[in-house]
């Protein structure tokens, strides 16, 4: 059995392309429909109820595209909207939090995990909950890093100012003794080199994008949803507003082939 419908991937903006990159590498036969809510990015500083509402509107658009599964390639949306989406969507849905937590527990040796993300993600406590549900003895040190997303969007991936901001955020986590750090924001894999430089060699990095892609593969295996083996997967990118310079930054940093970007209007419940 095979299923050539696309996998629907959504993010608050362009950052979720880090998840698309990981999906393309792991599942080259799959068609992907990526939807970025560039009209309303960032989600990271918004309230949980607003992020949940936006997430429902975005996944409604993906359902219109006849996707076979939904990937929430946004930590902020996964942190606050996953339970609601699991309850309401007719297709399977995967977020980035659980795969990241599982990978962090597999990596830690001293059972002390650090988590960085947007304010919405850290405030939700979603990583702590997931980590503790899997291992009640784990210690979690979490830190919101709201300045990192704008620096990444500016393209300052290798920059002395970015290095200083990272050092300021990560210093206390290192001091507290973490041996594993979860990059709990889909933008952060673009800063992996700068973040690695700021950490002692003994600290392992967990990239939620790669782990999310592996969770998607397991889901397709379990539910026999794989595309035909001989097909060559395509990538369609749609945004809710015209792309800005960050699309160029991401395209270059990720070496991702993105064709013509489509535009989608958010459907409000009355229009559905
Ligand atoms: N995609 C968001 C996340 O992973 C970061 C950007 C935003 O704040 O919307 O949390």
Short mmCIF file of C-alpha atoms and ligand atoms in Angstrom, two decimals:
data_model
loop_
_atom_site.label_atom_id
_atom_site.label_comp_id
_atom_site.label_asym_id
_atom_site.label_seq_id
_atom_site.Cartn_x
_atom_site.Cartn_y
_atom_site.Cartn_z
CA UNK A 1 0.00 0.00 0.00
CA UNK A 2 1.21 3.49 -0.76
CA UNK A 3 -0.16 7.01 -0.51
CA UNK A 4 1.13 9.83 -2.68
CA UNK A 5 -0.82 12.62 -0.97
CA UNK A 6 1.55 15.28 0.43
CA UNK A 7 2.71 15.61 4.00
CA UNK A 8 1.48 18.99 5.23
CA UNK A 9 4.05 20.96 7.19
CA UNK A 10 3.21 24.20 8.91
CA UNK A 11 5.19 26.83 10.77
CA UNK A 12 4.66 30.38 11.92
CA UNK A 13 6.95 31.47 9.08
CA UNK A 14 10.02 30.26 7.24
CA UNK A 15 11.95 28.62 10.13
CA UNK A 16 10.07 25.33 9.72
CA UNK A 17 12.01 24.81 6.49
CA UNK A 18 14.67 23.30 8.79
CA UNK A 19 12.16 20.48 9.37
CA UNK A 20 11.47 20.29 5.62
CA UNK A 21 15.21 19.94 4.98
CA UNK A 22 15.37 17.03 7.44
CA UNK A 23 12.23 15.46 5.90
CA UNK A 24 13.61 15.74 2.34
CA UNK A 25 16.83 14.03 3.43
CA UNK A 26 15.09 11.21 5.27
CA UNK A 27 12.04 10.74 3.03
CA UNK A 28 13.06 11.74 -0.52
CA UNK A 29 10.00 10.02 -2.09
CA UNK A 30 7.49 12.12 -0.19
CA UNK A 31 5.62 15.13 -1.55
CA UNK A 32 5.63 18.01 0.92
CA UNK A 33 3.27 20.95 1.11
CA UNK A 34 4.78 23.63 3.38
CA UNK A 35 2.68 26.46 4.73
CA UNK A 36 4.31 29.37 6.57
CA UNK A 37 2.17 31.98 8.32
CA UNK A 38 4.41 34.88 7.32
CA UNK A 39 1.48 37.30 7.63
CA UNK A 40 1.39 36.73 11.40
CA UNK A 41 4.92 35.57 12.36
CA UNK A 42 6.28 35.56 15.07
CA UNK A 43 4.12 33.31 17.23
CA UNK A 44 6.77 33.12 19.95
CA UNK A 45 5.73 36.28 21.80
CA UNK A 46 1.97 35.73 21.49
CA UNK A 47 -0.45 34.25 24.02
CA UNK A 48 -1.28 30.54 24.04
CA UNK A 49 -4.90 31.14 22.96
CA UNK A 50 -3.82 33.24 19.94
CA UNK A 51 -1.20 30.67 18.88
CA UNK A 52 -3.79 27.90 19.21
CA UNK A 53 -6.31 29.81 17.07
CA UNK A 54 -3.71 30.56 14.38
CA UNK A 55 -2.61 26.92 14.39
CA UNK A 56 -6.17 25.71 13.82
CA UNK A 57 -6.58 28.15 10.91
CA UNK A 58 -3.31 27.00 9.35
CA UNK A 59 -4.07 23.30 9.66
CA UNK A 60 -7.53 23.92 8.14
CA UNK A 61 -5.69 25.25 5.08
CA UNK A 62 -3.52 22.13 4.97
CA UNK A 63 -6.58 19.88 5.11
CA UNK A 64 -7.93 21.72 2.03
CA UNK A 65 -4.69 20.62 0.29
CA UNK A 66 -5.65 16.97 1.00
CA UNK A 67 -2.59 16.19 3.11
CA UNK A 68 -2.16 12.70 4.58
CA UNK A 69 -0.53 13.91 7.80
CA UNK A 70 0.23 17.23 9.46
CA UNK A 71 3.62 18.16 10.88
CA UNK A 72 3.67 21.15 13.21
CA UNK A 73 7.16 22.39 12.37
CA UNK A 74 6.95 25.13 14.99
CA UNK A 75 7.86 24.66 18.62
CA UNK A 76 5.59 27.47 19.83
CA UNK A 77 2.56 25.99 18.02
CA UNK A 78 3.45 22.42 19.06
CA UNK A 79 3.82 23.56 22.66
CA UNK A 80 0.33 25.05 22.95
CA UNK A 81 -1.85 23.69 20.13
CA UNK A 82 -0.94 20.02 19.69
CA UNK A 83 -3.58 18.57 22.08
CA UNK A 84 -6.37 20.55 20.38
CA UNK A 85 -5.17 19.60 16.87
CA UNK A 86 -4.89 15.92 17.81
CA UNK A 87 -8.48 16.07 18.97
CA UNK A 88 -9.93 17.89 15.94
CA UNK A 89 -7.90 16.87 12.85
CA UNK A 90 -9.00 13.92 10.74
CA UNK A 91 -5.39 13.08 9.75
CA UNK A 92 -2.48 12.15 12.05
CA UNK A 93 -0.55 15.08 13.49
CA UNK A 94 3.03 15.26 14.77
CA UNK A 95 4.66 18.06 16.70
CA UNK A 96 8.31 18.74 17.47
CA UNK A 97 8.23 18.59 21.28
CA UNK A 98 7.94 14.86 21.97
CA UNK A 99 10.58 13.76 19.43
CA UNK A 100 12.95 16.40 20.84
CA UNK A 101 12.31 15.28 24.43
CA UNK A 102 12.90 11.63 23.54
CA UNK A 103 16.17 12.46 21.80
CA UNK A 104 17.31 14.60 24.75
CA UNK A 105 16.74 11.75 27.19
CA UNK A 106 18.64 9.39 24.92
CA UNK A 107 21.56 11.85 24.87
CA UNK A 108 21.84 12.96 28.50
CA UNK A 109 24.24 11.14 30.81
CA UNK A 110 23.79 13.24 33.94
CA UNK A 111 19.97 13.56 33.56
CA UNK A 112 20.19 17.36 33.35
CA UNK A 113 18.72 18.78 30.14
CA UNK A 114 18.65 22.41 29.00
CA UNK A 115 15.90 23.72 26.73
CA UNK A 116 15.93 26.98 24.76
CA UNK A 117 13.03 28.38 22.74
CA UNK A 118 10.66 31.29 22.31
CA UNK A 119 8.77 32.79 25.25
CA UNK A 120 5.58 30.95 24.22
CA UNK A 121 7.38 27.59 24.18
CA UNK A 122 9.24 28.06 27.46
CA UNK A 123 6.24 29.57 29.25
CA UNK A 124 4.04 26.62 28.22
CA UNK A 125 6.33 24.20 30.11
CA UNK A 126 5.65 21.67 27.32
CA UNK A 127 9.25 20.36 27.17
CA UNK A 128 9.46 19.93 30.96
CA UNK A 129 6.14 18.06 30.97
CA UNK A 130 7.17 15.77 28.15
CA UNK A 131 10.67 15.15 29.58
CA UNK A 132 9.30 14.41 33.07
CA UNK A 133 6.55 12.14 31.69
CA UNK A 134 9.29 10.06 30.06
CA UNK A 135 11.73 10.25 32.98
CA UNK A 136 10.46 11.62 36.32
CA UNK A 137 14.06 12.03 37.60
CA UNK A 138 15.29 14.34 34.84
CA UNK A 139 16.33 17.88 35.79
CA UNK A 140 15.31 20.56 33.31
CA UNK A 141 16.77 24.08 32.99
CA UNK A 142 14.82 26.15 30.47
CA UNK A 143 15.54 29.59 29.05
CA UNK A 144 13.54 31.77 26.66
CA UNK A 145 15.82 33.37 24.06
CA UNK A 146 13.59 35.92 22.29
CA UNK A 147 16.48 37.80 20.66
CA UNK A 148 17.69 34.81 18.64
CA UNK A 149 14.85 34.65 16.08
CA UNK A 150 15.33 38.27 14.87
CA UNK A 151 19.12 37.78 14.65
CA UNK A 152 18.61 34.64 12.55
CA UNK A 153 16.06 36.36 10.31
CA UNK A 154 18.57 39.17 9.80
CA UNK A 155 20.99 36.50 8.52
CA UNK A 156 23.52 37.15 11.31
CA UNK A 157 24.39 33.48 11.64
CA UNK A 158 28.15 34.03 11.97
CA UNK A 159 28.39 37.32 13.80
CA UNK A 160 30.14 38.55 16.90
CA UNK A 161 26.97 40.20 18.21
CA UNK A 162 24.99 36.96 17.84
CA UNK A 163 27.82 35.08 19.63
CA UNK A 164 27.56 37.51 22.56
CA UNK A 165 23.78 37.15 22.79
CA UNK A 166 24.09 33.36 22.72
CA UNK A 167 26.78 33.42 25.44
CA UNK A 168 24.54 35.57 27.62
CA UNK A 169 21.59 33.20 27.29
CA UNK A 170 23.52 29.94 27.55
CA UNK A 171 26.03 30.90 30.25
CA UNK A 172 23.63 30.25 33.16
CA UNK A 173 22.48 26.91 31.71
CA UNK A 174 26.08 25.72 31.37
CA UNK A 175 26.80 26.96 34.90
CA UNK A 176 23.84 24.95 36.22
CA UNK A 177 25.45 21.81 34.76
CA UNK A 178 23.36 20.75 31.74
CA UNK A 179 25.00 18.10 29.56
CA UNK A 180 22.38 18.23 26.77
CA UNK A 181 20.70 21.21 25.13
CA UNK A 182 17.44 21.02 23.15
CA UNK A 183 17.19 23.57 20.34
CA UNK A 184 13.49 24.11 21.00
CA UNK A 185 12.79 26.49 18.12
CA UNK A 186 12.71 25.68 14.44
CA UNK A 187 14.97 28.64 13.64
CA UNK A 188 17.81 27.53 15.91
CA UNK A 189 19.33 24.78 13.72
CA UNK A 190 20.51 27.68 11.53
CA UNK A 191 22.67 28.79 14.48
CA UNK A 192 24.04 25.36 15.26
CA UNK A 193 27.68 26.38 14.66
CA UNK A 194 27.45 29.51 16.81
CA UNK A 195 25.63 27.64 19.59
CA UNK A 196 28.19 24.80 19.54
CA UNK A 197 31.00 27.32 19.90
CA UNK A 198 29.37 28.72 23.06
CA UNK A 199 29.09 25.33 24.77
CA UNK A 200 31.68 23.05 26.35
CA UNK A 201 32.41 20.02 24.14
CA UNK A 202 30.72 17.82 26.74
CA UNK A 203 27.26 19.30 26.02
CA UNK A 204 25.25 17.43 23.34
CA UNK A 205 22.91 19.36 21.06
CA UNK A 206 19.46 18.03 20.21
CA UNK A 207 17.96 19.42 17.04
CA UNK A 208 14.17 19.14 17.11
CA UNK A 209 13.95 19.28 13.29
CA UNK A 210 15.87 16.02 12.70
CA UNK A 211 14.08 14.19 15.46
CA UNK A 212 10.71 15.35 14.19
CA UNK A 213 11.56 13.98 10.72
CA UNK A 214 12.38 10.61 12.27
CA UNK A 215 9.03 10.61 14.10
CA UNK A 216 7.26 11.31 10.79
CA UNK A 217 9.04 8.34 9.19
CA UNK A 218 7.89 6.07 12.02
CA UNK A 219 4.31 7.34 11.62
CA UNK A 220 4.35 6.60 7.85
CA UNK A 221 5.75 3.12 8.59
CA UNK A 222 3.10 2.42 11.23
CA UNK A 223 0.15 3.61 9.19
CA UNK A 224 1.40 2.42 5.74
CA UNK A 225 1.27 5.99 4.45
CA UNK A 226 4.56 6.05 2.49
CA UNK A 227 4.59 7.43 -1.06
CA UNK A 228 5.51 4.92 -3.81
CA UNK A 229 9.21 3.99 -3.57
CA UNK A 230 9.91 4.95 -7.19
CA UNK A 231 8.41 8.45 -6.92
CA UNK A 232 10.51 11.57 -6.63
CA UNK A 233 9.12 13.78 -3.89
CA UNK A 234 8.26 17.40 -4.64
CA UNK A 235 8.22 20.45 -2.38
CA UNK A 236 5.54 23.13 -2.63
CA UNK A 237 5.92 26.22 -0.48
CA UNK A 238 2.97 28.51 0.31
CA UNK A 239 3.01 31.56 2.57
CA UNK A 240 0.27 33.78 3.96
CA UNK A 241 2.20 36.92 2.97
CA UNK A 242 4.84 37.77 0.39
CA UNK A 243 8.25 36.29 1.31
CA UNK A 244 10.80 38.63 2.90
CA UNK A 245 14.59 38.42 2.95
CA UNK A 246 14.56 35.56 5.46
CA UNK A 247 13.43 33.17 2.72
CA UNK A 248 16.73 33.90 0.94
CA UNK A 249 18.70 33.42 4.19
CA UNK A 250 17.02 30.06 4.84
CA UNK A 251 17.32 28.90 1.23
CA UNK A 252 21.06 29.61 1.24
CA UNK A 253 21.77 28.25 4.72
CA UNK A 254 19.76 25.07 4.14
CA UNK A 255 20.69 24.62 0.44
CA UNK A 256 17.05 23.85 -0.20
CA UNK A 257 15.53 23.87 -3.67
CA UNK A 258 12.36 25.99 -3.37
CA UNK A 259 10.36 26.62 -6.53
CA UNK A 260 7.86 29.42 -6.99
CA UNK A 261 6.30 30.44 -3.68
CA UNK A 262 2.49 30.42 -3.65
CA UNK A 263 0.27 32.68 -1.55
CA UNK A 264 -2.63 31.48 0.60
CA UNK A 265 -5.22 33.55 2.39
CA UNK A 266 -6.05 32.46 5.92
CA UNK A 267 -9.59 31.08 5.98
CA UNK A 268 -11.56 32.36 8.92
CA UNK A 269 -14.12 29.91 10.32
CA UNK A 270 -17.05 31.74 8.68
CA UNK A 271 -15.54 31.18 5.22
CA UNK A 272 -14.94 27.44 5.63
N1 LIG B 1 8.72 28.84 14.58
C1 LIG B 1 8.81 29.40 15.91
C2 LIG B 1 9.19 28.30 16.89
O1 LIG B 1 9.70 27.27 16.53
C3 LIG B 1 9.82 30.52 15.99
C4 LIG B 1 9.38 31.80 15.30
C5 LIG B 1 8.18 32.45 15.96
O2 LIG B 1 8.31 33.01 17.06
O3 LIG B 1 7.11 32.36 15.37
O4 LIG B 1 8.95 28.46 18.07
#
